[in-house]
Short mmCIF file of C-alpha atoms and ligand atoms in Angstrom, two decimals:
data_model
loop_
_atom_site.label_atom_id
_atom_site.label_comp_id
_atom_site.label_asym_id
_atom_site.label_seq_id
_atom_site.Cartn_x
_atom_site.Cartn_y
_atom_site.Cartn_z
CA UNK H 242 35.65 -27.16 52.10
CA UNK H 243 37.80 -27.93 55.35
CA UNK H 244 41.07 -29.33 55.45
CA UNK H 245 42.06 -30.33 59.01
CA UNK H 246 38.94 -28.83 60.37
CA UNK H 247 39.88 -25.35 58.37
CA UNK H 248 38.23 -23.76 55.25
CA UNK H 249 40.19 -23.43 51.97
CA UNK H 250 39.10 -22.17 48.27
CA UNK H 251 41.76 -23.76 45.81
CA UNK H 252 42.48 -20.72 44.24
CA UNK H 253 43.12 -17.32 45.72
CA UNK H 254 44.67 -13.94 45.81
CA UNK H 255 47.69 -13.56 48.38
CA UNK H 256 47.82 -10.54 50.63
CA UNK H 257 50.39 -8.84 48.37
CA UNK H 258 46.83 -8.10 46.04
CA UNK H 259 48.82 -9.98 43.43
CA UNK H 260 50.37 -13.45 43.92
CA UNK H 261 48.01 -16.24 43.26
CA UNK H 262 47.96 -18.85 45.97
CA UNK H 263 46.84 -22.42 44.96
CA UNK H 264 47.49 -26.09 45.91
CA UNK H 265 49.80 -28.70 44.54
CA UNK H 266 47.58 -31.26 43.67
CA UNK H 267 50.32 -33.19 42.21
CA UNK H 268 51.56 -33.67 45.73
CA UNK H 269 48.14 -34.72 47.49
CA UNK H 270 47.25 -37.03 49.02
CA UNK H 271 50.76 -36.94 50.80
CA UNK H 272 51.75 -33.67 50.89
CA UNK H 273 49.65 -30.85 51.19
CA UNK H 274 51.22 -27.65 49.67
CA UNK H 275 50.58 -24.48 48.69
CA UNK H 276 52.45 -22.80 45.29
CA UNK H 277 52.70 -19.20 44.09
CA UNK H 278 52.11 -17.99 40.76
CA UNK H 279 53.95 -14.99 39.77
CA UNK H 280 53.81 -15.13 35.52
CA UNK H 281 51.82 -16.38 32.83
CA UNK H 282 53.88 -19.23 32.51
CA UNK H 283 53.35 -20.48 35.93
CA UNK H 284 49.74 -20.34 35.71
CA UNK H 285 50.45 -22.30 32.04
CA UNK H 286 52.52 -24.67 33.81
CA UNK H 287 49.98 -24.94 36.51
CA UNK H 288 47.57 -26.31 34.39
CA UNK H 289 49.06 -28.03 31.77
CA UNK H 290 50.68 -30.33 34.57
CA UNK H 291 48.24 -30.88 36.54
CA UNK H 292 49.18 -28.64 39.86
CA UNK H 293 45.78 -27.24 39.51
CA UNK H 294 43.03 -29.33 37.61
CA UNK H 295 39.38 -30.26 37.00
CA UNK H 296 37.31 -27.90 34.11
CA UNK H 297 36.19 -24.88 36.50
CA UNK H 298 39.50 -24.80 38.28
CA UNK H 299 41.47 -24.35 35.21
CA UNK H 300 39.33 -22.08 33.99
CA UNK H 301 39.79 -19.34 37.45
CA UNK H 302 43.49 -20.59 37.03
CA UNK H 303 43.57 -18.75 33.44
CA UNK H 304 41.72 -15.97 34.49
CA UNK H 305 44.54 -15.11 36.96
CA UNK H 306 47.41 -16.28 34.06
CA UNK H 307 45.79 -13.38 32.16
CA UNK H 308 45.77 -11.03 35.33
CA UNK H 309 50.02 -11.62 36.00
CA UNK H 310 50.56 -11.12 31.73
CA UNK H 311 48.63 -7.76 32.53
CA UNK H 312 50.48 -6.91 35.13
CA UNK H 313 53.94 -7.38 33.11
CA UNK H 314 52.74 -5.57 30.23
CA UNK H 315 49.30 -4.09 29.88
CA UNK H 316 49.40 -4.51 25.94
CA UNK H 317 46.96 -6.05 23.17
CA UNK H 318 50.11 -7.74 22.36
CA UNK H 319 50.18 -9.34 25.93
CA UNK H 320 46.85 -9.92 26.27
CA UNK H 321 47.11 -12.21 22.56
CA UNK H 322 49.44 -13.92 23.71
CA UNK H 323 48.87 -14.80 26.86
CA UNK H 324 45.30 -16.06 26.00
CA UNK H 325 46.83 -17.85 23.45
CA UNK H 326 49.74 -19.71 25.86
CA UNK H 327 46.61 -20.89 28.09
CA UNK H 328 44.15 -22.03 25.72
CA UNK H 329 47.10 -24.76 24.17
CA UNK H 330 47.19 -26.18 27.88
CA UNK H 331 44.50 -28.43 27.71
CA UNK H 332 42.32 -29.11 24.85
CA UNK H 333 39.13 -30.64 26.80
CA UNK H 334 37.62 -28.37 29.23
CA UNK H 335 35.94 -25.81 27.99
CA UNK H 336 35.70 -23.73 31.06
CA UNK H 337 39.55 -22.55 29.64
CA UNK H 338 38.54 -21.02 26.87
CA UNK H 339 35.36 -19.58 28.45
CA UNK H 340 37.37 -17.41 31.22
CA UNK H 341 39.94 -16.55 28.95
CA UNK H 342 37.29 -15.31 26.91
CA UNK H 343 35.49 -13.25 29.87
CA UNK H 344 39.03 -12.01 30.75
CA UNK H 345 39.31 -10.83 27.13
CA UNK H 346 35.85 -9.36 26.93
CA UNK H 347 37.00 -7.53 30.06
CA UNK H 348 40.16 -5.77 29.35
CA UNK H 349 39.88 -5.35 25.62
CA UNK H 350 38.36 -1.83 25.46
CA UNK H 351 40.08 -0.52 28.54
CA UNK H 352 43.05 1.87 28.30
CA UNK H 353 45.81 0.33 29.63
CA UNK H 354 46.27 1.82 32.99
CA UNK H 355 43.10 0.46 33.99
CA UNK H 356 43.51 -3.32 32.32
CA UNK H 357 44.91 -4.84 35.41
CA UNK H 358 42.78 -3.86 38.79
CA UNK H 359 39.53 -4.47 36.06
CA UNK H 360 41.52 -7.90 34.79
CA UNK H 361 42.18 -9.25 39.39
CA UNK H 362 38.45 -7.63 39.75
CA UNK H 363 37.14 -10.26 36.76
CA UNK H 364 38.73 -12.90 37.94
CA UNK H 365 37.92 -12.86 41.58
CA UNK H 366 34.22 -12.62 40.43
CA UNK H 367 35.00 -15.97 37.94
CA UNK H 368 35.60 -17.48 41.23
CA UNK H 369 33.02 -16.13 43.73
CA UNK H 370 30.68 -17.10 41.03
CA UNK H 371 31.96 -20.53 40.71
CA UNK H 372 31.65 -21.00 44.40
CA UNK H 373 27.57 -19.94 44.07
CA UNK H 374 27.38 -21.99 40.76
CA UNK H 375 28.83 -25.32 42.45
CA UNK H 376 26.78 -24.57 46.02
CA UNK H 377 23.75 -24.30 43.39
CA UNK H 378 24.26 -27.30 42.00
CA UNK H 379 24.39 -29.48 45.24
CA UNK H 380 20.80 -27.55 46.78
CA UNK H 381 19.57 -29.47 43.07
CA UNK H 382 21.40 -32.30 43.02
CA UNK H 383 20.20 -33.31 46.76
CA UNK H 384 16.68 -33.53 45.86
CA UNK H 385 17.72 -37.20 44.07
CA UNK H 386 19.77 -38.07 47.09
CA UNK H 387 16.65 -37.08 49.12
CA UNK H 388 14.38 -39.18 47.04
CA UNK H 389 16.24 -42.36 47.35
CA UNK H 390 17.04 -41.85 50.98
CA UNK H 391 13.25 -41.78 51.45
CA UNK H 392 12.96 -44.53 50.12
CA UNK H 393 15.67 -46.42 51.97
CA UNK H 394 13.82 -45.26 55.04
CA UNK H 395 17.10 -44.44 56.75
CA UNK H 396 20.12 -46.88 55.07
CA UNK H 397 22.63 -45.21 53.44
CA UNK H 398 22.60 -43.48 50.15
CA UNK H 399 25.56 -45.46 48.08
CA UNK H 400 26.95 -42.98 45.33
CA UNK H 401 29.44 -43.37 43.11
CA UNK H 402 31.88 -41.30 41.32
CA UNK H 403 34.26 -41.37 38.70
CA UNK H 404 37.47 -38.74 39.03
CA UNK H 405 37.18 -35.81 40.86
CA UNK H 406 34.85 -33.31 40.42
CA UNK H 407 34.90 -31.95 43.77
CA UNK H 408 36.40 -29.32 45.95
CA UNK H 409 39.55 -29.49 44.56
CA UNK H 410 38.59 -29.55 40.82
CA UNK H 411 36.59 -25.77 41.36
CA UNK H 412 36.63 -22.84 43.83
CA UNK H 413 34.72 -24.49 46.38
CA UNK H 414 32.06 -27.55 46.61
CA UNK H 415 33.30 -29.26 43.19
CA UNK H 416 30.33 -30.09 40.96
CA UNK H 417 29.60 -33.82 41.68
CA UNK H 418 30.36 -33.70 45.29
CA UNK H 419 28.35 -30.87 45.89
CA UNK H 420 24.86 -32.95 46.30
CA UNK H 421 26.98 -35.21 48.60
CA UNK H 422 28.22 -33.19 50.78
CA UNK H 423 25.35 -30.81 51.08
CA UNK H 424 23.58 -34.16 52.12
CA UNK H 425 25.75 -34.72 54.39
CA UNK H 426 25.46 -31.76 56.25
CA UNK H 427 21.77 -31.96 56.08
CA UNK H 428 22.05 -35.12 58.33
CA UNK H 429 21.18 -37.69 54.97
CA UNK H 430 23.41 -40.94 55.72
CA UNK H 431 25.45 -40.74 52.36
CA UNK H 432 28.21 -43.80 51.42
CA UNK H 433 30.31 -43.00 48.31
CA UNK H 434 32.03 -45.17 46.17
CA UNK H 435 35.06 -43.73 45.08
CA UNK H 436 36.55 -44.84 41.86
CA UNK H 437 40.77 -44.93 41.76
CA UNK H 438 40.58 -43.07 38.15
CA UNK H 439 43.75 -44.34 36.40
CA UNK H 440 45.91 -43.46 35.31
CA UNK H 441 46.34 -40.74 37.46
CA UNK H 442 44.41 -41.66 40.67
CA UNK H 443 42.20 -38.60 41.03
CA UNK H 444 39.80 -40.69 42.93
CA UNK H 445 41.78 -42.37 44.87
CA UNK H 446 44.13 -39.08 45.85
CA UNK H 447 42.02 -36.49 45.73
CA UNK H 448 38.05 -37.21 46.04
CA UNK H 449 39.16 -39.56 48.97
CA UNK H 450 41.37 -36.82 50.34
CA UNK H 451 38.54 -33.78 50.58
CA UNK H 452 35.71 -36.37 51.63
CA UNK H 453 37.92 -37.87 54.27
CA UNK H 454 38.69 -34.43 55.70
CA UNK H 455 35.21 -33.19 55.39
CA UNK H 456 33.93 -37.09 56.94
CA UNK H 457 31.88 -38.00 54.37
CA UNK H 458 31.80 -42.44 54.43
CA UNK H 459 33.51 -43.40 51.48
CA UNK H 460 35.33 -46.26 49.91
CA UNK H 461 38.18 -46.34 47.25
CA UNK H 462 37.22 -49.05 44.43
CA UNK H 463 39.46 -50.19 41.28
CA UNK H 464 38.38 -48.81 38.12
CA UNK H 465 36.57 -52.18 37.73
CA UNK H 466 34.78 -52.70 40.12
CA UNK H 467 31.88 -50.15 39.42
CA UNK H 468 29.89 -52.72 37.13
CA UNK H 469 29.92 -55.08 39.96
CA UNK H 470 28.66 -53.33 42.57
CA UNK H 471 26.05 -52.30 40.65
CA UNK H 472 25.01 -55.71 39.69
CA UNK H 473 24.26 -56.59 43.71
CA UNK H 474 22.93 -53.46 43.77
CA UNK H 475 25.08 -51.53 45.90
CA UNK H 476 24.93 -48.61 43.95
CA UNK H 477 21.86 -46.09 44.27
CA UNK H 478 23.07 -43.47 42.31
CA UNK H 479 26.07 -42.33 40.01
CA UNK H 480 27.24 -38.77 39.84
CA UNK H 481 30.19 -37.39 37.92
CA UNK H 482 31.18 -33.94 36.61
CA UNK H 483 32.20 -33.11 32.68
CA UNK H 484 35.20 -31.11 31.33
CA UNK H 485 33.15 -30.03 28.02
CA UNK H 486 28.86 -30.81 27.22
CA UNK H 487 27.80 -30.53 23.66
CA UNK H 488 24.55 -28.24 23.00
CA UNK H 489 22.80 -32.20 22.35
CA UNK H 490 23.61 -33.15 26.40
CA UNK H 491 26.64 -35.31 25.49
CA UNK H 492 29.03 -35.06 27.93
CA UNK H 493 32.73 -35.21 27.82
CA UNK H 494 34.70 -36.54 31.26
CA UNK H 495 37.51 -38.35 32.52
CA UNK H 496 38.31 -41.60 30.85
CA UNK H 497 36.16 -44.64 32.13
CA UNK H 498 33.12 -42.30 32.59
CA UNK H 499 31.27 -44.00 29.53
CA UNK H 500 31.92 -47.49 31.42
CA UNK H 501 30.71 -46.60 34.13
CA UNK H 502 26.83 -45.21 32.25
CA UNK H 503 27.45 -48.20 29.95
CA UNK H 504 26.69 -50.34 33.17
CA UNK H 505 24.60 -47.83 35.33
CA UNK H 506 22.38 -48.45 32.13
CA UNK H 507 22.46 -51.91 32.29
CA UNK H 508 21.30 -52.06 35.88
CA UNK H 509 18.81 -49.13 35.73
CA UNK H 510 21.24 -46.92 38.17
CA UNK H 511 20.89 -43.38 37.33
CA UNK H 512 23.43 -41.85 36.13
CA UNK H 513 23.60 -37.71 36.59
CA UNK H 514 26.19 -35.42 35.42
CA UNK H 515 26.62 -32.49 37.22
CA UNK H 516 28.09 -28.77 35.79
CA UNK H 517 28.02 -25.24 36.07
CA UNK H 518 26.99 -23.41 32.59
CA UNK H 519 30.62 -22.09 31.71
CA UNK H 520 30.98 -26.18 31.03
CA UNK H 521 28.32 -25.96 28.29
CA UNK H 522 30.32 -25.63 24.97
CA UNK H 523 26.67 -24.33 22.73
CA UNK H 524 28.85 -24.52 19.36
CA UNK H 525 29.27 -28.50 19.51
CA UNK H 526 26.20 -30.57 17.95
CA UNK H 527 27.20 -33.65 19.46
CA UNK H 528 30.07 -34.83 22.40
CA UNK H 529 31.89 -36.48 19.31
CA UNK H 530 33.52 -32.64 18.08
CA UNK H 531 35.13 -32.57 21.39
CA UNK H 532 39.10 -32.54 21.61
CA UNK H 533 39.88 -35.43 23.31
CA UNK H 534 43.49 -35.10 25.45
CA UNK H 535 45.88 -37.67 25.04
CA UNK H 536 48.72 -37.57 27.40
CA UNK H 537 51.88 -38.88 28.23
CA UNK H 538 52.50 -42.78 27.82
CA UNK H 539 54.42 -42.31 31.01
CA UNK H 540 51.35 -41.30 32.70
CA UNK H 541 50.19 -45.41 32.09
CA UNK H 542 53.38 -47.01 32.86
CA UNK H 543 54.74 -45.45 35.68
CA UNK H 544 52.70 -44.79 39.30
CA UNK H 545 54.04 -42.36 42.14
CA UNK H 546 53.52 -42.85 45.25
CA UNK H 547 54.56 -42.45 49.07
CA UNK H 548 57.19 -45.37 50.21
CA UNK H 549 57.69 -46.87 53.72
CA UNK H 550 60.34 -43.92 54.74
CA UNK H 551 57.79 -41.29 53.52
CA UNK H 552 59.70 -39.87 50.45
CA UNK H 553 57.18 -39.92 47.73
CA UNK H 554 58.55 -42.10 44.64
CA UNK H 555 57.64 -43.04 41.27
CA UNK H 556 57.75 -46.37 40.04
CA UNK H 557 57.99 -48.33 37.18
CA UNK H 558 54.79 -50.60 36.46
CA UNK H 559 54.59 -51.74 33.35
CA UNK H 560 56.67 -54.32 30.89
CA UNK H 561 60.00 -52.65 30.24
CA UNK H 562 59.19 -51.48 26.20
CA UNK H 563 55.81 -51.95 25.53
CA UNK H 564 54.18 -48.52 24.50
CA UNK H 565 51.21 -47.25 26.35
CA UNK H 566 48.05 -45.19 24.95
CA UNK H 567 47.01 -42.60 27.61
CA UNK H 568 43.15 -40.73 26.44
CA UNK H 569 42.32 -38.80 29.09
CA UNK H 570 38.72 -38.44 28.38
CA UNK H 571 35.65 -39.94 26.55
CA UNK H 572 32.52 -38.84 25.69
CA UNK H 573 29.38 -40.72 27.32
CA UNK H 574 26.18 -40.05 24.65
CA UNK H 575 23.25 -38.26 25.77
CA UNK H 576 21.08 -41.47 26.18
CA UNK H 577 23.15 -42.93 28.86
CA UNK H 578 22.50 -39.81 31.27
CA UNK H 579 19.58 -39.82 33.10
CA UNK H 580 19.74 -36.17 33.50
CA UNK H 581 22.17 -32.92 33.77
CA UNK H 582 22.28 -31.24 37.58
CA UNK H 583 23.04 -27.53 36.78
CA UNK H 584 22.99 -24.28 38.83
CA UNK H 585 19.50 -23.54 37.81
CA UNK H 586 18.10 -27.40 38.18
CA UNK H 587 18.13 -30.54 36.97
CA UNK H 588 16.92 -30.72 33.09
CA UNK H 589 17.08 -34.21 30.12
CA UNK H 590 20.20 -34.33 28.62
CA UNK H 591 19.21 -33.15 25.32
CA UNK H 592 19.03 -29.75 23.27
CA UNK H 593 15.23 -29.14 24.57
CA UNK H 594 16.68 -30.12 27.97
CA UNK H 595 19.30 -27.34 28.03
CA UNK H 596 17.32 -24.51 26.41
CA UNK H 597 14.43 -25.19 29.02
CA UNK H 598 17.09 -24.12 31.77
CA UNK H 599 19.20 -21.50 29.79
CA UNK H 600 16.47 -19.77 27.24
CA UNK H 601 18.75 -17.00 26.54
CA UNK H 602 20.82 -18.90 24.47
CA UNK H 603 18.01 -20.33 22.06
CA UNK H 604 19.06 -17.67 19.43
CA UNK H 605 23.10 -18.00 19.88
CA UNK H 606 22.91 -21.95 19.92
O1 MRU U 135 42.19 -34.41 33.95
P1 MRU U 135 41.42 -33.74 35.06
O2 MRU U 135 41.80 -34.22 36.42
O3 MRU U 135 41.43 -32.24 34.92
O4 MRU U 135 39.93 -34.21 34.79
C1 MRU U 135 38.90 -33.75 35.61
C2 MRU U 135 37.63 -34.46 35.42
O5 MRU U 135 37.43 -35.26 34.54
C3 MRU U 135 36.53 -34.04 36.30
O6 MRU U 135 35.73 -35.09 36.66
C4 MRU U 135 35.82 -32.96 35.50
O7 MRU U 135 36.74 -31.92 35.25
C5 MRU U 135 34.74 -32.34 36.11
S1 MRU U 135 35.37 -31.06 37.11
C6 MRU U 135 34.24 -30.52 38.18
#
């Protein structure tokens, strides 16, 4: 995707063939910055707060946490326990502990010398792949964007989206705004609805930030006002993305994402998920085993922002005392999604569903 009219991956290898180069996303929309990680614990730190996030994003970020750990010391011993440091980062996408898992799979019967070139090798395929995977799931996903915009006869498609499962949450095209954008670029007129996603903005920061630089029409809405819109009928379609999917199509995402269904349902709005298969976690029955994140009270009661004189500030929002709760996530039940947009097409979120699109794992389910 383009930022300032130039392409960008999030994630990528510096010229040194070692350094990883990613964004601060804790600094966007205001600041747009690059970072360097040099050590495990960067790429830790990275993801547990939130310089680099969204479930296929964290995922390439461990891959290259395991590559630096390598690179310091080639050992089994290493390689533990620097899988181990990653996987406590965030409990709730699953894409983690699949990459550190491929990284594993990698290196483990390799002698040492040759760990790290295969371990950077692994990794930069986690991400090419990604890229294809999310490009994959927008030539799917823009078949519904087509079919409405038929119908429509030439008004704009309204979409709307919870979070931010775009650009900046993978490699390259982000899950839900890959139908979007490759609509856009096929001419469709497309209109998205952006929602803020407290407590940390996402939405607001970072959806509105790529699809502003890539001119997609878009507005910012509260959290709230989703159910509304949808009631006048100013909502075609709903897409999101999902940090972790249960074998039965339930689908773990950002908190608010089961409001949002709740009233899609309610006013017969679709509502499509969108993922690549490394979200698919095949050993959960239902969306209600999945770790659900609970963060930082602080994360509630206190908003940053840029002031007047351009220094970006946090600020105090909340009754001095009162405690907060802060789940990041919630799981929206398989009956609530009209359907799941993969890499290899759009299938019923259900068992049946996902088998029909990945046979292979009918025996390991
Ligand atoms: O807490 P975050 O910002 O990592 O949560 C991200 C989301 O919920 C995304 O919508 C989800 O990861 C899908 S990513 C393509």
């Amino acid at each position: 995707m383009k930022i300032d009219g130039k392409p960008y991956r999030t994630i990528w290898v510096e010229e040194n063939g070692w350094t990883v180069g990613i964004f601060d996303q804790t600094k966007l929309p205001h600041v747009f910055e690059t970072t360097h990680l040099k050590t495990v614990d960067d790429a830790a730190h990275a993801i547990q707060d939130m310089l680099v996030r969204g479930a296929p994003l964290i995922g390439a970020t461990a891959a290259y946490g395991i590559c630096l750990a390598l690179r310091k010391d080639a050992s089994d011993e290493m390689l533990e326990a620097a899988a181990e440091k990653l996987l406590a980062t965030r409990p709730t996408a699953v894409n983690l502990r699949w990459a550190v898992q491929e990284m594993i799979d990698t290196v483990r019967n390799l002698p040492r010398e040759k760990r790290v070139i295969a371990a950077y090798k692994r990794a930069a395929e986690i991400c090419d792949e990604d890229v294809e995977t999310c490009r994959m799931i927008g030539v799917h996903g823009l078949s519904l964007i087509e079919e409405i915009a038929r119908r429509k006869q030439g008004e704009p498609v309204n979409v709307l989206t919870h979070c931010n499962a775009g650009w900046l949450a993978t490699v390259d095209w982000g899950t839900a705004t890959s139908p979007i954008y490759q609509a856009h670029d096929a001419g469709i007129p497309v209109h998205v609805w952006v929602d803020e996603t407290r407590p940390r903005n996402q939405g607001a920061a970072l959806t509105a930030f790529e699809l502003g630089h890539e001119e997609v029409p878009h507005t910012i809405i509260a959290d709230n006002a989703g159910g509304h819109l949808m009631q006048h009928g100013q909502v075609d379609l709903c897409i999101t993305g999902t940090d972790r999917t249960a074998a039965n199509g339930d689908v773990a995402n950002k908190i608010g994402t089961y409001l949002k269904a709740l009233a899609a349902a309610d006013n017969d709005v679709p509502f499509y998920v969108a993922l690549p298969h490394s979200t698919i976690d095949w050993s959960l029955d239902d969306g209600f085993e999945i770790p659900i994140e609970e963060r930082g009270a602080e994360e509630v009661t206190h908003m940053t922002g840029r002031a007047k004189n351009g220094k970006l500030v946090t600020v105090d929002i909340a009754a001095p005392g009162s405690p907060a709760a802060n789940p990041a996530f919630d799981v929206t039940p398989a009956r609530l999604v009209s359907g799941l947009i993969t890499e290899r097409g759009i299938c019923e979120a259900s068992l049946e569903g996902l088998l029909g699109l990945y046979p292979e794992m009918t025996d390991d389910e």
